[in-house]
Structure formats: C-alpha cells, structure tokens
C-alpha cells in the first residue's frame, strides 16, 4: 500500500490530467490511495466567491462560481465521452449556500465553499480514470476525516478518523487497487466542512499514510524534488537528493514551501519514507526524506516577502520581562498568528510577522495597551541554513539590514 498526493498544478490542464492517468497506469496493480488537490487556481477563485458572498454581493458570488462551474464542465466534457453528473451535487451544495445570507463567521463560510475545489477535482479525475479503464473508488473524505470546528485550521480527531479508515477505506482495497479522495478538508461531528490550513493536502496524505501503515508517501510536484532555494528566484538552485525528517521540519519552520509543516510528524512516527517526485518526468529520482541524517547539504535559502516588523517598547522604560512577553504571546494566540522572528532587548521586543493586514492591525491596537508600538511594512525575511559569510554577504548586498539572528547552522536577516 502506497499513498500518492497530486497537487493542483498536476491537473491544471487536460493534458496534465491525462498525464496523471499515465503515471497511475505505470504502477500496474499496486494498491494506492490517491489524494488530489483542487484544480489549478481553483482555491484562489473560490476564495473570491467567499469574499463576495460574505460582503453581501450575492450576484457577484454566484457569477464567480458560475465561471468555476464552466471551467470544470469544459474539462469534464473534453475528457469524458459519455454524459456524467458527477459534479452536479457539489455545484448544488455551494449554490444553495450562496442563495442564503451570511449569519456566521467568515471562516465558517470559507470552509463550506472552498472545500468544493477538492471535491470537484477528485470527482472529475475519478470519472476520467473510469473512462480510461483505471478502476477506482471515489470517497468523500468528509465522511472519514473528523475534525473539531476550528474552521480554516481544524484539528484532526485521530481516534475517530483511524476507526473510519479501518472500517471504510481498508475494505475498499479488497475490491479495487485504487481509492481516490481529497486532501485539505474534513468535517465536524455535525457534518460541517472544515479545512486543515492552506496547503494542508500534504498533511492529509501523511495522515492516511500513517493510518494505513503505508510503505511510502509520494508527493508529485512540478519540480525535480526538494530544492535548496526557489528556482524561480535563484538560477543556481540545486536539487537535494536526500533529507532527514528533522531537516525538513526545520526548513518548513523557516518558511520553505515544498513540504507542509505538519506533514512530517505522522510519517516520522511510523518511519514511512516520503518521496518528492516530478509529475512532468516520473523517472527522475526526486528527493527521498526519511530518518537518515543527510550530510554535506548546500546552503538552504528561504525568502519570505511581505513581512512586518513590530517594535514594541515599554511605556515607562521598565524592563520587558516575563509578564510583558506573556501578554504578547497571549495576543498571538488569540489572533492565531505566530511570529517568524522575535528579539528581546532591555525595554523592547521586536517581532517579525507575515503581513496579514486585518490581524496585524488588531495585534498593534491590542499591544498598544501595554507597549508603545511602531509598525514597519514591506520587508523581506531571509533565512540561510548552513550559511557562509560569503553567501550571506552576497544575498544582503545593497540591502538595509534591520535585524539579524543566528545560530551555528542558521542565520536570519530582516531586510528593507
């Protein structure tokens, strides 16, 4: 038993969906649970639907959703000769909601609407697989993956989910070699849709791999494997063939986008190797991530744009001690945000955070009760693991450095 996860880029065109079919066929009679993300930029499009709906612009929301419907219907018609109604129930589910008026929090509606992307893409791909005689069982993951009602960042009920996988998913593999389901989403015990956080499909795949005791998890991407830097920003970026679980967790912590931060732990707990492979050329070796320590790694570079620096100073020139720090972290917890970098002085605290305007404004206003607050925006956070002075100087040349922090392995700099 293996678990495959295909991201939105792997199915963002008719040709790429056909390519996924070829990849699956190449694995013959192996038993595989397949998780597929929303098609292309569908999640972004659905977020605009949520925004319009929550703002009370019903017609705009319905028009935006109609465009999403048309795109999926076109792809379905190109791939499948016989008429299929596999997407209609999901359209109805969303349209029924959009004809109502919002009476609950934004995050609730976000999850009810955005989850449609994964449901549409997997239903479409499942129908296409059946069309080309790749027998599969499609499963609505909301019947399997139970979560709490912390919408947009739901926490998984592992015991319930494990029972449902044992009772529902395992018997399906006695009838077919392939089970196809969704990542990123789940449901509460009241059957309300939830999401696991943006890019949470990797995490979903790791959950299934853990509970199915899979031999491996393979995440299929449009790059050769895990790179030491974003190849779109760094022409000399190079592939890393082998990484340890611990190293990937460190990379994720500092903001590397290749692997979702929560993905590794379920795999590490059962020593399940993770392969990152390229769907554009399945024969490339990709990256292997397991418990073995990797040596002689190149500098690993992570760049986070749109950063904010909060400079918090005590109002009466008293030391910023545990009481002040505790108050600050209570504010972080209440707003569900985390700093990317903090540094304490005698009478001040510096915090670097992602620029989420609504949350930053609330944080600054709340912090003003305890501190004098200054906010600086449009900054960049540079992180280099296994840095050298030469590499750091090269990447910070002609930049104004506002803040640095370093250990023996990692250096971070906030740049203007």
mmCIF file of C-alpha atoms in Angstrom, residues 21-276:
data_model
loop_
_atom_site.group_PDB
_atom_site.id
_atom_site.type_symbol
_atom_site.label_atom_id
_atom_site.label_comp_id
_atom_site.label_asym_id
_atom_site.label_seq_id
_atom_site.Cartn_x
_atom_site.Cartn_y
_atom_site.Cartn_z
ATOM 1 C CA UNK A 21 -3.594 8.820 -15.736
ATOM 2 C CA UNK A 22 -0.409 7.620 -17.448
ATOM 3 C CA UNK A 23 1.541 7.824 -14.191
ATOM 4 C CA UNK A 24 -1.063 5.732 -12.356
ATOM 5 C CA UNK A 25 -1.192 3.149 -15.164
ATOM 6 C CA UNK A 26 2.582 2.758 -14.967
ATOM 7 C CA UNK A 27 2.247 1.372 -11.440
ATOM 8 C CA UNK A 28 0.217 -1.590 -12.661
ATOM 9 C CA UNK A 29 -1.660 -3.463 -9.956
ATOM 10 C CA UNK A 30 -0.094 -1.738 -6.938
ATOM 11 C CA UNK A 31 -2.555 -0.676 -4.272
ATOM 12 C CA UNK A 32 -2.529 3.118 -3.996
ATOM 13 C CA UNK A 33 -4.576 5.669 -2.113
ATOM 14 C CA UNK A 34 -4.579 8.837 -4.226
ATOM 15 C CA UNK A 35 -5.162 12.326 -2.850
ATOM 16 C CA UNK A 36 -5.734 15.165 -5.297
ATOM 17 C CA UNK A 37 -5.864 18.906 -4.654
ATOM 18 C CA UNK A 38 -8.168 21.446 -6.287
ATOM 19 C CA UNK A 39 -7.509 22.018 -9.974
ATOM 20 C CA UNK A 40 -5.062 24.805 -10.840
ATOM 21 C CA UNK A 41 -6.017 28.112 -9.218
ATOM 22 C CA UNK A 42 -9.498 26.950 -8.175
ATOM 23 C CA UNK A 43 -8.870 27.577 -4.477
ATOM 24 C CA UNK A 44 -7.967 31.205 -5.203
ATOM 25 C CA UNK A 45 -11.113 31.561 -7.331
ATOM 26 C CA UNK A 46 -13.283 30.069 -4.593
ATOM 27 C CA UNK A 47 -11.778 32.470 -2.059
ATOM 28 C CA UNK A 48 -13.099 35.328 -4.198
ATOM 29 C CA UNK A 49 -16.524 33.685 -4.094
ATOM 30 C CA UNK A 50 -16.319 33.613 -0.289
ATOM 31 C CA UNK A 51 -15.282 37.281 -0.147
ATOM 32 C CA UNK A 52 -18.160 38.382 -2.392
ATOM 33 C CA UNK A 53 -20.711 36.279 -0.513
ATOM 34 C CA UNK A 54 -19.596 37.474 2.912
ATOM 35 C CA UNK A 55 -19.664 41.096 1.706
ATOM 36 C CA UNK A 56 -23.314 40.618 0.752
ATOM 37 C CA UNK A 57 -22.675 40.683 -3.015
ATOM 38 C CA UNK A 58 -24.771 37.634 -3.850
ATOM 39 C CA UNK A 59 -24.899 38.147 -7.620
ATOM 40 C CA UNK A 60 -21.128 38.610 -7.835
ATOM 41 C CA UNK A 61 -20.586 35.458 -5.769
ATOM 42 C CA UNK A 62 -22.912 33.429 -7.998
ATOM 43 C CA UNK A 63 -21.283 34.820 -11.167
ATOM 44 C CA UNK A 64 -17.815 33.960 -9.880
ATOM 45 C CA UNK A 65 -18.961 30.457 -9.003
ATOM 46 C CA UNK A 66 -20.573 30.079 -12.428
ATOM 47 C CA UNK A 67 -17.154 30.699 -14.014
ATOM 48 C CA UNK A 68 -15.670 27.910 -11.851
ATOM 49 C CA UNK A 69 -18.510 25.593 -12.893
ATOM 50 C CA UNK A 70 -17.962 26.377 -16.570
ATOM 51 C CA UNK A 71 -14.240 25.651 -16.323
ATOM 52 C CA UNK A 72 -14.798 22.264 -14.686
ATOM 53 C CA UNK A 73 -17.631 21.359 -17.044
ATOM 54 C CA UNK A 74 -15.441 22.135 -20.054
ATOM 55 C CA UNK A 75 -12.621 19.930 -18.786
ATOM 56 C CA UNK A 76 -15.087 17.130 -17.992
ATOM 57 C CA UNK A 77 -16.592 17.305 -21.489
ATOM 58 C CA UNK A 78 -13.151 17.136 -23.108
ATOM 59 C CA UNK A 79 -12.066 14.127 -21.078
ATOM 60 C CA UNK A 80 -15.250 12.052 -20.888
ATOM 61 C CA UNK A 81 -17.333 10.994 -23.859
ATOM 62 C CA UNK A 82 -20.414 9.793 -22.042
ATOM 63 C CA UNK A 83 -22.526 12.243 -20.071
ATOM 64 C CA UNK A 84 -21.609 12.476 -16.411
ATOM 65 C CA UNK A 85 -23.442 14.068 -13.498
ATOM 66 C CA UNK A 86 -20.559 13.565 -11.093
ATOM 67 C CA UNK A 87 -20.092 17.286 -10.372
ATOM 68 C CA UNK A 88 -23.705 18.457 -10.125
ATOM 69 C CA UNK A 89 -24.276 17.591 -6.475
ATOM 70 C CA UNK A 90 -21.289 19.719 -5.438
ATOM 71 C CA UNK A 91 -22.493 22.646 -7.550
ATOM 72 C CA UNK A 92 -25.878 22.413 -5.857
ATOM 73 C CA UNK A 93 -24.291 22.251 -2.403
ATOM 74 C CA UNK A 94 -22.500 25.570 -2.945
ATOM 75 C CA UNK A 95 -25.270 27.355 -4.844
ATOM 76 C CA UNK A 96 -27.756 26.506 -2.094
ATOM 77 C CA UNK A 97 -25.452 28.237 0.400
ATOM 78 C CA UNK A 98 -24.822 31.249 -1.861
ATOM 79 C CA UNK A 99 -28.556 31.953 -2.152
ATOM 80 C CA UNK A 100 -28.649 32.471 1.603
ATOM 81 C CA UNK A 101 -27.226 35.361 3.633
ATOM 82 C CA UNK A 102 -24.185 35.121 5.929
ATOM 83 C CA UNK A 103 -25.097 34.869 9.595
ATOM 84 C CA UNK A 104 -21.958 33.128 10.889
ATOM 85 C CA UNK A 105 -18.239 33.965 10.944
ATOM 86 C CA UNK A 106 -16.196 34.345 7.748
ATOM 87 C CA UNK A 107 -14.027 31.298 8.477
ATOM 88 C CA UNK A 108 -17.104 29.063 8.631
ATOM 89 C CA UNK A 109 -18.231 30.094 5.144
ATOM 90 C CA UNK A 110 -14.681 29.878 3.853
ATOM 91 C CA UNK A 111 -14.553 26.180 4.707
ATOM 92 C CA UNK A 112 -18.037 25.386 3.366
ATOM 93 C CA UNK A 113 -17.255 26.977 -0.006
ATOM 94 C CA UNK A 114 -13.522 26.425 -0.557
ATOM 95 C CA UNK A 115 -13.788 22.675 0.149
ATOM 96 C CA UNK A 116 -15.701 22.393 -3.125
ATOM 97 C CA UNK A 117 -12.453 22.685 -5.102
ATOM 98 C CA UNK A 118 -11.109 19.329 -3.937
ATOM 99 C CA UNK A 119 -14.492 17.627 -4.313
ATOM 100 C CA UNK A 120 -14.846 18.809 -7.917
ATOM 101 C CA UNK A 121 -11.293 17.915 -8.959
ATOM 102 C CA UNK A 122 -11.364 14.414 -7.478
ATOM 103 C CA UNK A 123 -14.813 13.626 -8.871
ATOM 104 C CA UNK A 124 -13.606 14.779 -12.293
ATOM 105 C CA UNK A 125 -10.386 12.764 -12.180
ATOM 106 C CA UNK A 126 -12.202 9.685 -10.852
ATOM 107 C CA UNK A 127 -14.667 9.861 -13.750
ATOM 108 C CA UNK A 128 -11.776 10.232 -16.203
ATOM 109 C CA UNK A 129 -9.958 7.257 -14.690
ATOM 110 C CA UNK A 130 -13.066 5.127 -15.144
ATOM 111 C CA UNK A 131 -13.311 6.392 -18.734
ATOM 112 C CA UNK A 132 -9.796 5.054 -19.497
ATOM 113 C CA UNK A 133 -10.417 1.835 -17.548
ATOM 114 C CA UNK A 134 -8.493 2.721 -14.411
ATOM 115 C CA UNK A 135 -10.920 1.255 -11.911
ATOM 116 C CA UNK A 136 -11.126 3.290 -8.728
ATOM 117 C CA UNK A 137 -13.322 4.018 -5.740
ATOM 118 C CA UNK A 138 -14.047 7.697 -5.070
ATOM 119 C CA UNK A 139 -14.525 8.614 -1.402
ATOM 120 C CA UNK A 140 -15.783 11.847 0.157
ATOM 121 C CA UNK A 141 -13.087 12.463 2.781
ATOM 122 C CA UNK A 142 -15.581 14.406 4.887
ATOM 123 C CA UNK A 143 -17.096 11.043 5.798
ATOM 124 C CA UNK A 144 -13.688 9.848 7.015
ATOM 125 C CA UNK A 145 -11.564 12.640 8.417
ATOM 126 C CA UNK A 146 -13.187 14.026 11.584
ATOM 127 C CA UNK A 147 -12.043 17.386 12.956
ATOM 128 C CA UNK A 148 -13.033 19.959 15.539
ATOM 129 C CA UNK A 149 -14.825 23.152 14.464
ATOM 130 C CA UNK A 150 -11.760 25.401 14.363
ATOM 131 C CA UNK A 151 -12.596 26.461 10.815
ATOM 132 C CA UNK A 152 -9.679 27.131 8.426
ATOM 133 C CA UNK A 153 -7.213 25.410 10.764
ATOM 134 C CA UNK A 154 -9.094 22.383 12.067
ATOM 135 C CA UNK A 155 -7.532 19.835 14.393
ATOM 136 C CA UNK A 156 -7.920 16.168 13.450
ATOM 137 C CA UNK A 157 -9.677 13.669 15.715
ATOM 138 C CA UNK A 158 -7.168 10.870 15.222
ATOM 139 C CA UNK A 159 -9.112 8.133 17.021
ATOM 140 C CA UNK A 160 -12.356 8.665 15.096
ATOM 141 C CA UNK A 161 -10.503 9.063 11.788
ATOM 142 C CA UNK A 162 -8.491 5.891 12.395
ATOM 143 C CA UNK A 163 -11.688 3.923 13.054
ATOM 144 C CA UNK A 164 -13.340 5.257 9.879
ATOM 145 C CA UNK A 165 -10.285 4.446 7.761
ATOM 146 C CA UNK A 166 -10.224 0.911 9.153
ATOM 147 C CA UNK A 167 -13.951 0.402 8.640
ATOM 148 C CA UNK A 168 -14.375 2.199 5.306
ATOM 149 C CA UNK A 169 -11.128 2.598 3.372
ATOM 150 C CA UNK A 170 -9.352 -0.695 4.108
ATOM 151 C CA UNK A 171 -12.252 -2.891 2.828
ATOM 152 C CA UNK A 172 -12.307 -0.938 -0.455
ATOM 153 C CA UNK A 173 -8.838 -2.222 -1.285
ATOM 154 C CA UNK A 174 -10.255 -5.748 -1.278
ATOM 155 C CA UNK A 175 -12.374 -4.716 -4.277
ATOM 156 C CA UNK A 176 -10.039 -2.384 -6.169
ATOM 157 C CA UNK A 177 -6.401 -1.319 -6.253
ATOM 158 C CA UNK A 178 -7.124 2.410 -6.241
ATOM 159 C CA UNK A 179 -9.000 4.645 -3.809
ATOM 160 C CA UNK A 180 -9.249 8.306 -4.705
ATOM 161 C CA UNK A 181 -10.081 11.033 -2.180
ATOM 162 C CA UNK A 182 -9.426 14.641 -1.222
ATOM 163 C CA UNK A 183 -6.764 16.419 0.773
ATOM 164 C CA UNK A 184 -7.041 19.632 2.791
ATOM 165 C CA UNK A 185 -10.615 19.058 4.000
ATOM 166 C CA UNK A 186 -12.552 17.191 6.680
ATOM 167 C CA UNK A 187 -15.780 17.598 8.636
ATOM 168 C CA UNK A 188 -17.054 18.115 12.162
ATOM 169 C CA UNK A 189 -19.349 15.709 14.002
ATOM 170 C CA UNK A 190 -22.204 17.924 12.758
ATOM 171 C CA UNK A 191 -21.146 17.329 9.121
ATOM 172 C CA UNK A 192 -19.898 20.867 8.619
ATOM 173 C CA UNK A 193 -16.964 21.054 6.223
ATOM 174 C CA UNK A 194 -13.593 22.127 7.606
ATOM 175 C CA UNK A 195 -10.131 22.757 6.179
ATOM 176 C CA UNK A 196 -6.760 21.880 7.697
ATOM 177 C CA UNK A 197 -4.953 25.094 6.791
ATOM 178 C CA UNK A 198 -3.703 26.293 3.416
ATOM 179 C CA UNK A 199 -1.617 23.662 1.597
ATOM 180 C CA UNK A 200 -2.991 21.054 4.004
ATOM 181 C CA UNK A 201 -3.300 18.340 1.331
ATOM 182 C CA UNK A 202 0.212 17.118 2.130
ATOM 183 C CA UNK A 203 -0.863 16.752 5.746
ATOM 184 C CA UNK A 204 -3.962 14.803 4.717
ATOM 185 C CA UNK A 205 -1.783 12.449 2.704
ATOM 186 C CA UNK A 206 0.505 11.911 5.702
ATOM 187 C CA UNK A 207 -2.484 11.146 7.931
ATOM 188 C CA UNK A 208 -3.689 8.460 5.529
ATOM 189 C CA UNK A 209 -0.171 7.060 5.126
ATOM 190 C CA UNK A 210 0.177 6.803 8.897
ATOM 191 C CA UNK A 211 -3.193 5.153 9.497
ATOM 192 C CA UNK A 212 -2.881 2.764 6.563
ATOM 193 C CA UNK A 213 0.697 1.824 7.539
ATOM 194 C CA UNK A 214 1.719 2.692 4.003
ATOM 195 C CA UNK A 215 5.071 1.646 2.571
ATOM 196 C CA UNK A 216 5.654 5.223 1.411
ATOM 197 C CA UNK A 217 4.100 8.588 0.610
ATOM 198 C CA UNK A 218 4.902 10.225 -2.723
ATOM 199 C CA UNK A 219 4.136 13.890 -3.315
ATOM 200 C CA UNK A 220 4.102 14.703 -7.036
ATOM 201 C CA UNK A 221 5.215 18.241 -7.942
ATOM 202 C CA UNK A 222 6.265 20.260 -10.978
ATOM 203 C CA UNK A 223 9.890 20.387 -9.780
ATOM 204 C CA UNK A 224 12.543 17.658 -9.764
ATOM 205 C CA UNK A 225 12.399 17.362 -5.990
ATOM 206 C CA UNK A 226 13.213 19.472 -2.945
ATOM 207 C CA UNK A 227 15.495 22.339 -3.955
ATOM 208 C CA UNK A 228 17.862 24.310 -1.751
ATOM 209 C CA UNK A 229 16.155 27.537 -2.918
ATOM 210 C CA UNK A 230 13.207 28.645 -5.019
ATOM 211 C CA UNK A 231 14.329 28.037 -8.623
ATOM 212 C CA UNK A 232 12.101 30.933 -9.757
ATOM 213 C CA UNK A 233 14.222 33.313 -7.689
ATOM 214 C CA UNK A 234 17.639 31.632 -7.746
ATOM 215 C CA UNK A 235 19.000 30.437 -11.089
ATOM 216 C CA UNK A 236 21.652 28.320 -9.345
ATOM 217 C CA UNK A 237 19.137 26.432 -7.157
ATOM 218 C CA UNK A 238 20.025 22.747 -6.906
ATOM 219 C CA UNK A 239 18.114 19.626 -6.056
ATOM 220 C CA UNK A 240 18.720 17.883 -2.725
ATOM 221 C CA UNK A 241 18.523 14.103 -3.189
ATOM 222 C CA UNK A 242 18.309 13.074 0.463
ATOM 223 C CA UNK A 243 16.959 14.830 3.536
ATOM 224 C CA UNK A 244 16.115 13.768 7.072
ATOM 225 C CA UNK A 245 12.714 14.266 8.661
ATOM 226 C CA UNK A 246 14.286 16.698 11.126
ATOM 227 C CA UNK A 247 15.855 18.797 8.393
ATOM 228 C CA UNK A 248 12.574 19.123 6.504
ATOM 229 C CA UNK A 249 10.797 20.198 9.694
ATOM 230 C CA UNK A 250 13.451 22.883 10.152
ATOM 231 C CA UNK A 251 13.020 24.022 6.542
ATOM 232 C CA UNK A 252 9.245 24.181 6.956
ATOM 233 C CA UNK A 253 9.596 26.095 10.217
ATOM 234 C CA UNK A 254 11.582 28.797 8.458
ATOM 235 C CA UNK A 255 9.022 29.057 5.663
ATOM 236 C CA UNK A 256 10.172 26.748 2.868
ATOM 237 C CA UNK A 257 7.086 25.950 0.770
ATOM 238 C CA UNK A 258 7.969 22.493 -0.551
ATOM 239 C CA UNK A 259 6.518 20.400 2.295
ATOM 240 C CA UNK A 260 3.656 21.423 4.597
ATOM 241 C CA UNK A 261 4.912 21.845 8.189
ATOM 242 C CA UNK A 262 2.502 19.312 9.696
ATOM 243 C CA UNK A 263 3.237 16.617 7.121
ATOM 244 C CA UNK A 264 6.396 15.104 8.551
ATOM 245 C CA UNK A 265 5.385 14.036 12.063
ATOM 246 C CA UNK A 266 2.794 11.350 11.074
ATOM 247 C CA UNK A 267 5.406 9.848 8.735
ATOM 248 C CA UNK A 268 8.251 10.070 11.245
ATOM 249 C CA UNK A 269 6.139 8.327 13.893
ATOM 250 C CA UNK A 270 5.976 5.200 11.725
ATOM 251 C CA UNK A 271 9.219 5.615 9.771
ATOM 252 C CA UNK A 272 7.365 5.970 6.452
ATOM 253 C CA UNK A 273 9.634 7.426 3.762
ATOM 254 C CA UNK A 274 8.464 10.474 1.826
ATOM 255 C CA UNK A 275 9.357 10.826 -1.845
ATOM 256 C CA UNK A 276 9.059 14.157 -3.647
#
